[in-house]
Amino acid sequence: MKTAIVGGGAAGFFLAINLKEMMPTMEVTILERSTKLLAKVEVSGGGRCNCTNSFAAIRDLQAVYPRGHRLMKRLMKGFSQRDAYDWFEAHGVRLTTQADECVFPLSQDSHTIINCFLAYARRLGIEIRTSEKVTNFEQLADYDFVAVTCGGQPKAEGLQWLADLGHETAQPVPSLFTFQIADEGLRTLMGTVAEEAVAMIPGTKLRAQGPLLITHWGMSGPAILKLSSYAARHLAERQYKAPLAINWLGSKDTEAIALLQATAQRAPQKQIDTIAPEGLTMRHWTYLAGKAIGERATGRWSSLNQKELNRLANALCCDTYEITGRAPFKDEFVTCGGIALEAVNPATLESRHVPRLFFAGEILDIDGITGGFNFQAAWTTAYTVAKAIANY
């Protein structure tokens, strides 16, 4: 029996190794269209590979899987984050869980995982072919089973050969990207981080909280990356032009007013833009105060009237900008869209249209926010497919 795995990335290798361990007599071949294997694994997490998450702080999978959370909830009963952690440890990759619940190799080096995959592939006799581009199903006629794990496709054309087989598809659009913001004043704050910021798209329920980094092109950091994931289709439909509101402290209006009043009481004779409320850098506060009340920011705290107090509170809790595009470089790491989940059996991920054809990883319309959730989706779906093929 022979299985072809189309795609030499995280899901492809994980599927191949698990299938071969479950069914040693199966001939397994990985077909990778490029010359480089496991490219995303190498660069993920700044080269450290955030390979999963403890999920300890997650109460609802929809918060971390904007698309595919119901299917992930089902599949993780068969292969969870705990199973993934144990798998890597059992295969020689020691892991560590950070305070933010993200899981990395103890070595802090993605090559630890890459070397593990390559070593086990060699040990198990898995054949690996690079520069093997698959563009039609006829190329795979010699195999008894086929698993497509070729990752997110940046353009719909990459899904066409699968659509031609009858599979429903979801239009691919970028996810996990940073925002361009054409505001020269904001850019002077490059390098500033707000640890508890909330980023929102006004007029929608789309919001995300976490550290926010101001960059020379606009905004980045976990809060922005999470928001881009939640809003992937919303922003794509609007050509990446939309309003953005930032709550810099993650607090309520009443809490912001109380914070400002406490600052005024602490330093009534000091200049407003020279005494920053707790939680803000001086440079950040000077910018926000000037934006909110103009020249009055050079006045004394004791001279603040109620209207000015409200404007300053609004600058802290609902500071508004305009998103003018995605980051000026291709930093998207995940694609929203792919093979529609209606096209597969939810228990096995086998195609509903072509027997013995399976899908795993980002090729499916499943994607998560930053924090190790996309790799967990790769491990869970790949293991599901390996087990389904082995049980055939």
XYZ file of C-alpha atoms in Angstrom:
392
model
C 0.000 0.000 0.000
C 1.279 3.453 -0.920
C 0.421 6.916 0.414
C 1.406 10.237 -1.171
C 1.593 13.294 1.062
C 1.442 16.495 -0.979
C 3.403 19.092 0.983
C 6.586 18.874 3.033
C 5.611 21.205 5.845
C 4.628 20.724 9.469
C 1.396 18.813 8.808
C 2.955 16.725 6.044
C 5.867 15.462 8.124
C 3.750 14.905 11.218
C 1.251 12.906 9.182
C 3.960 10.871 7.450
C 5.769 9.943 10.678
C 2.588 9.010 12.548
C 1.217 6.991 9.654
C 4.471 5.062 9.307
C 4.570 4.405 13.065
C 0.971 3.169 13.001
C 1.423 1.127 9.829
C 5.086 0.204 9.181
C 4.275 -1.661 5.960
C 2.799 1.437 4.312
C 5.027 3.058 1.685
C 4.919 6.796 2.434
C 6.183 9.499 0.062
C 6.299 13.229 0.748
C 6.037 15.403 -2.392
C 7.254 18.969 -1.816
C 6.999 21.499 -4.642
C 9.902 23.684 -3.456
C 13.493 22.751 -2.753
C 13.187 23.525 0.970
C 11.425 21.445 3.582
C 9.669 22.735 6.722
C 10.286 26.371 5.786
C 7.557 27.799 8.047
C 8.685 25.719 10.984
C 12.166 27.193 10.640
C 11.112 30.850 10.809
C 8.123 30.598 13.137
C 8.333 32.199 16.544
C 11.363 34.215 15.535
C 13.251 31.005 14.755
C 12.198 29.361 18.031
C 8.990 27.633 16.797
C 5.981 28.218 19.034
C 4.843 24.645 18.455
C 1.664 24.629 20.568
C -0.044 26.241 23.541
C -1.073 24.920 26.948
C -4.649 26.180 26.287
C -4.800 26.819 30.062
C -6.291 30.290 29.566
C -8.694 29.265 26.784
C -12.354 28.838 27.683
C -13.782 28.877 24.149
C -11.896 27.607 21.099
C -13.626 30.230 18.954
C -11.413 32.821 20.667
C -8.315 31.195 19.173
C -9.736 29.594 16.015
C -11.814 32.241 14.197
C -12.469 29.612 11.527
C -12.833 25.904 12.252
C -13.310 26.002 16.032
C -16.145 23.468 16.055
C -14.165 20.946 14.038
C -11.053 21.544 16.164
C -13.065 20.924 19.335
C -14.139 17.574 17.933
C -10.741 16.521 16.603
C -8.804 17.561 19.708
C -10.679 14.892 21.650
C -8.591 12.463 19.605
C -5.313 14.427 19.612
C -5.061 17.368 21.976
C -2.386 19.868 22.932
C -1.404 17.510 25.762
C -0.987 14.696 23.243
C 1.171 16.942 21.053
C 3.336 17.902 24.041
C 3.800 14.240 24.975
C 4.513 13.266 21.357
C 7.377 15.712 20.988
C 8.849 14.786 24.346
C 8.647 11.090 23.440
C 10.412 11.809 20.145
C 13.319 13.587 21.799
C 12.163 17.233 21.676
C 12.150 18.675 25.184
C 9.557 21.441 25.540
C 8.968 24.361 27.865
C 5.801 26.361 28.595
C 6.204 30.125 28.965
C 4.281 32.357 31.347
C 1.980 33.324 28.448
C 1.168 29.600 27.937
C 3.041 29.395 24.617
C 5.056 26.182 24.216
C 8.544 26.178 22.656
C 11.400 23.686 22.355
C 13.575 23.918 25.453
C 16.475 24.620 23.072
C 14.654 27.765 21.836
C 15.617 26.666 18.325
C 13.172 25.579 15.599
C 15.860 23.312 14.138
C 15.318 20.971 17.086
C 11.886 20.146 15.656
C 13.096 20.132 12.064
C 15.929 17.746 12.921
C 13.474 15.518 14.788
C 11.164 15.285 11.781
C 13.978 14.651 9.302
C 15.650 12.055 11.528
C 12.434 10.103 12.068
C 11.541 10.306 8.387
C 14.913 8.749 7.511
C 14.680 6.164 10.274
C 11.199 5.067 9.201
C 12.055 4.913 5.499
C 9.799 7.753 4.371
C 10.688 8.881 0.861
C 11.052 12.637 0.403
C 10.938 14.248 -3.039
C 11.519 17.963 -3.513
C 10.723 20.062 -6.618
C 7.619 17.893 -7.099
C 4.734 20.201 -7.970
C 1.309 18.561 -8.082
C -1.214 20.348 -10.289
C -3.714 17.583 -11.039
C -4.976 14.439 -9.384
C -3.847 12.228 -12.268
C -0.250 12.701 -11.136
C -1.143 10.705 -8.020
C -2.812 7.762 -9.728
C -0.145 5.290 -8.561
C -0.975 5.816 -4.870
C -3.640 4.044 -2.802
C -4.100 7.046 -0.508
C -3.395 10.754 -0.938
C -3.143 13.371 1.800
C -2.969 17.029 0.764
C -0.980 19.060 3.306
C 0.416 21.794 1.066
C -0.479 24.672 3.394
C -2.435 27.846 2.794
C -2.705 28.957 -0.804
C -2.268 32.717 -1.253
C -4.397 32.653 -4.422
C -7.524 30.729 -5.376
C -5.713 29.276 -8.393
C -3.692 27.123 -6.010
C -6.917 25.352 -5.044
C -8.235 24.949 -8.572
C -7.106 21.344 -9.132
C -8.943 20.381 -5.947
C -11.995 22.455 -6.849
C -12.065 20.635 -10.200
C -12.597 17.414 -8.242
C -15.787 18.876 -6.750
C -14.465 20.295 -3.489
C -16.076 23.451 -2.150
C -13.489 26.110 -1.325
C -13.361 29.278 0.781
C -11.640 32.249 -0.874
C -8.110 32.513 0.562
C -7.167 35.839 2.160
C -4.244 36.772 4.448
C -4.474 36.466 8.208
C -2.068 37.429 11.012
C -0.709 40.653 9.543
C 0.181 44.099 10.876
C -1.539 47.387 10.016
C -0.292 50.322 8.011
C -1.439 53.633 9.511
C -0.653 56.923 7.785
C -0.163 59.054 10.899
C 3.178 60.836 11.137
C 2.633 61.723 14.795
C 2.043 58.084 15.698
C 5.185 56.998 13.872
C 7.310 59.219 16.103
C 6.426 56.745 18.865
C 8.097 53.833 17.024
C 9.140 51.174 19.530
C 6.504 52.101 22.127
C 4.643 49.121 23.613
C 1.257 49.221 25.378
C 1.055 45.980 27.343
C -2.715 45.769 27.936
C -4.106 47.494 24.842
C -7.438 46.628 23.255
C -7.680 47.063 19.465
C -11.170 47.378 17.962
C -12.857 47.976 14.631
C -15.691 50.463 15.335
C -19.147 49.382 14.240
C -18.311 45.697 14.692
C -17.767 43.276 17.562
C -14.203 42.660 16.363
C -11.719 43.323 19.163
C -8.529 41.839 20.600
C -6.437 42.499 23.684
C -2.735 42.139 24.377
C 0.597 43.906 23.893
C 0.542 46.452 21.035
C 3.713 47.705 19.357
C 3.926 50.997 17.469
C 6.156 50.640 14.397
C 7.493 52.906 11.682
C 4.659 51.756 9.377
C 1.812 51.624 11.918
C 0.923 48.997 14.505
C 1.961 45.430 15.296
C 2.125 43.106 18.295
C -0.191 40.337 19.553
C -3.266 42.585 19.872
C -3.029 43.647 16.218
C -2.175 40.164 14.936
C -5.162 38.689 16.786
C -7.461 41.407 15.469
C -6.226 40.803 11.910
C -7.146 37.146 12.322
C -10.639 37.843 13.663
C -11.171 40.493 10.964
C -9.417 38.747 8.049
C -12.449 38.640 5.751
C -13.904 41.943 6.972
C -10.673 43.765 6.097
C -10.133 41.922 2.809
C -13.605 42.956 1.639
C -12.679 46.589 2.355
C -9.275 46.455 0.627
C -7.593 46.809 4.041
C -9.009 50.269 4.667
C -11.023 50.620 7.856
C -11.290 52.642 11.077
C -9.383 51.428 14.125
C -9.924 52.314 17.784
C -7.360 51.671 20.507
C -7.931 51.478 24.247
C -4.337 51.999 25.345
C -4.840 50.877 28.944
C -7.558 48.272 28.434
C -9.673 50.115 31.005
C -13.201 51.545 31.168
C -13.903 55.271 30.673
C -14.744 55.679 34.355
C -11.467 54.016 35.332
C -9.524 56.296 32.961
C -11.169 59.406 34.440
C -10.363 58.210 37.955
C -6.734 57.604 36.892
C -6.501 61.120 35.443
C -8.070 62.656 38.545
C -5.589 60.785 40.747
C -2.742 62.106 38.593
C -4.103 65.655 38.924
C -4.313 65.321 42.697
C -0.789 63.917 42.880
C 0.820 66.713 40.870
C -1.649 69.627 40.572
C 1.008 72.240 39.723
C 2.827 70.131 37.140
C 2.400 70.557 33.397
C -0.180 68.084 32.043
C 1.989 66.648 29.275
C 4.976 66.104 31.602
C 3.319 63.788 34.158
C 2.137 60.524 32.589
C -0.693 58.483 34.144
C 0.392 55.052 35.357
C 0.737 52.548 32.506
C 1.950 54.976 29.818
C 5.427 56.099 28.818
C 6.064 59.837 28.920
C 6.561 60.009 25.161
C 3.264 58.229 24.552
C 1.362 60.398 27.017
C 2.751 63.643 25.570
C 1.523 62.569 22.123
C -1.957 61.556 23.377
C -2.412 64.677 25.516
C -1.474 66.953 22.623
C -3.792 65.061 20.301
C -6.678 65.319 22.780
C -6.499 68.894 24.080
C -3.896 70.632 21.909
C -2.073 73.587 23.489
C -3.924 73.061 26.772
C -1.638 70.046 27.318
C 1.035 72.527 28.443
C -1.226 73.826 31.213
C -1.283 72.652 34.823
C -3.173 69.585 35.987
C -5.098 71.755 38.454
C -6.496 73.805 35.568
C -8.174 70.863 33.796
C -11.914 71.312 33.278
C -14.412 68.469 32.901
C -14.575 68.696 29.114
C -10.794 68.413 28.815
C -10.771 65.571 31.325
C -13.294 63.686 29.192
C -11.225 64.281 26.042
C -8.111 62.918 27.714
C -10.046 59.863 28.953
C -11.333 59.324 25.429
C -7.759 59.483 24.096
C -6.832 56.732 26.528
C -9.873 54.512 25.912
C -10.964 55.214 22.335
C -8.079 56.672 20.360
C -8.995 56.500 16.661
C -6.940 55.894 13.498
C -7.432 54.748 9.927
C -5.989 51.471 8.666
C -4.603 52.197 5.188
C -3.340 48.734 4.317
C -1.396 45.693 5.443
C 2.267 46.014 6.394
C 4.493 47.118 3.494
C 6.263 43.755 3.475
C 4.837 40.237 3.184
C 4.611 39.306 6.841
C 1.402 37.277 6.597
C 2.120 33.903 8.067
C -1.302 32.278 7.820
C -4.017 32.088 5.175
C -7.700 32.247 6.006
C -9.653 30.039 3.583
C -8.921 26.846 1.665
C -10.860 23.613 1.348
C -14.286 24.219 2.888
C -14.983 22.051 5.917
C -18.233 20.922 4.310
C -16.105 19.096 1.730
C -14.605 16.645 4.249
C -15.795 13.994 6.666
C -15.444 15.711 10.072
C -14.338 12.485 11.779
C -11.566 11.498 9.344
C -10.951 14.551 7.101
C -11.477 12.335 4.070
C -12.891 14.037 1.005
C -16.640 13.676 0.515
C -16.026 13.728 -3.241
C -12.963 11.523 -3.803
C -12.494 8.334 -1.761
C -9.092 7.896 -0.058
C -8.191 11.562 -0.526
C -7.580 13.417 2.751
C -6.695 16.941 3.889
C -4.668 18.195 6.845
C -3.136 21.453 7.985
C -3.633 24.929 6.625
C -5.060 23.737 3.279
C -8.302 23.349 5.266
C -10.377 26.391 6.178
C -9.053 26.311 9.737
C -6.806 29.041 11.088
C -5.883 30.373 14.474
C -4.489 33.427 16.162
C -0.844 33.784 17.108
C 0.350 31.703 20.068
C 0.980 28.170 18.771
C -2.614 27.476 17.769
C -1.953 27.035 14.053
C 0.724 24.433 14.674
C -1.646 22.617 17.027
C -4.200 22.542 14.212
C -1.511 21.017 11.974
C -0.655 18.294 14.512
C -4.295 17.504 15.295
C -5.493 17.293 11.696
C -2.393 15.381 10.563
C -2.761 12.815 13.321
C -6.471 12.449 12.499
C -5.656 11.662 8.862
C -2.814 9.270 9.752
C -5.150 7.317 12.020
C -7.938 7.302 9.403
C -5.635 5.896 6.710
C -4.186 3.314 9.090
C -7.726 2.213 10.051
C -8.926 1.899 6.448
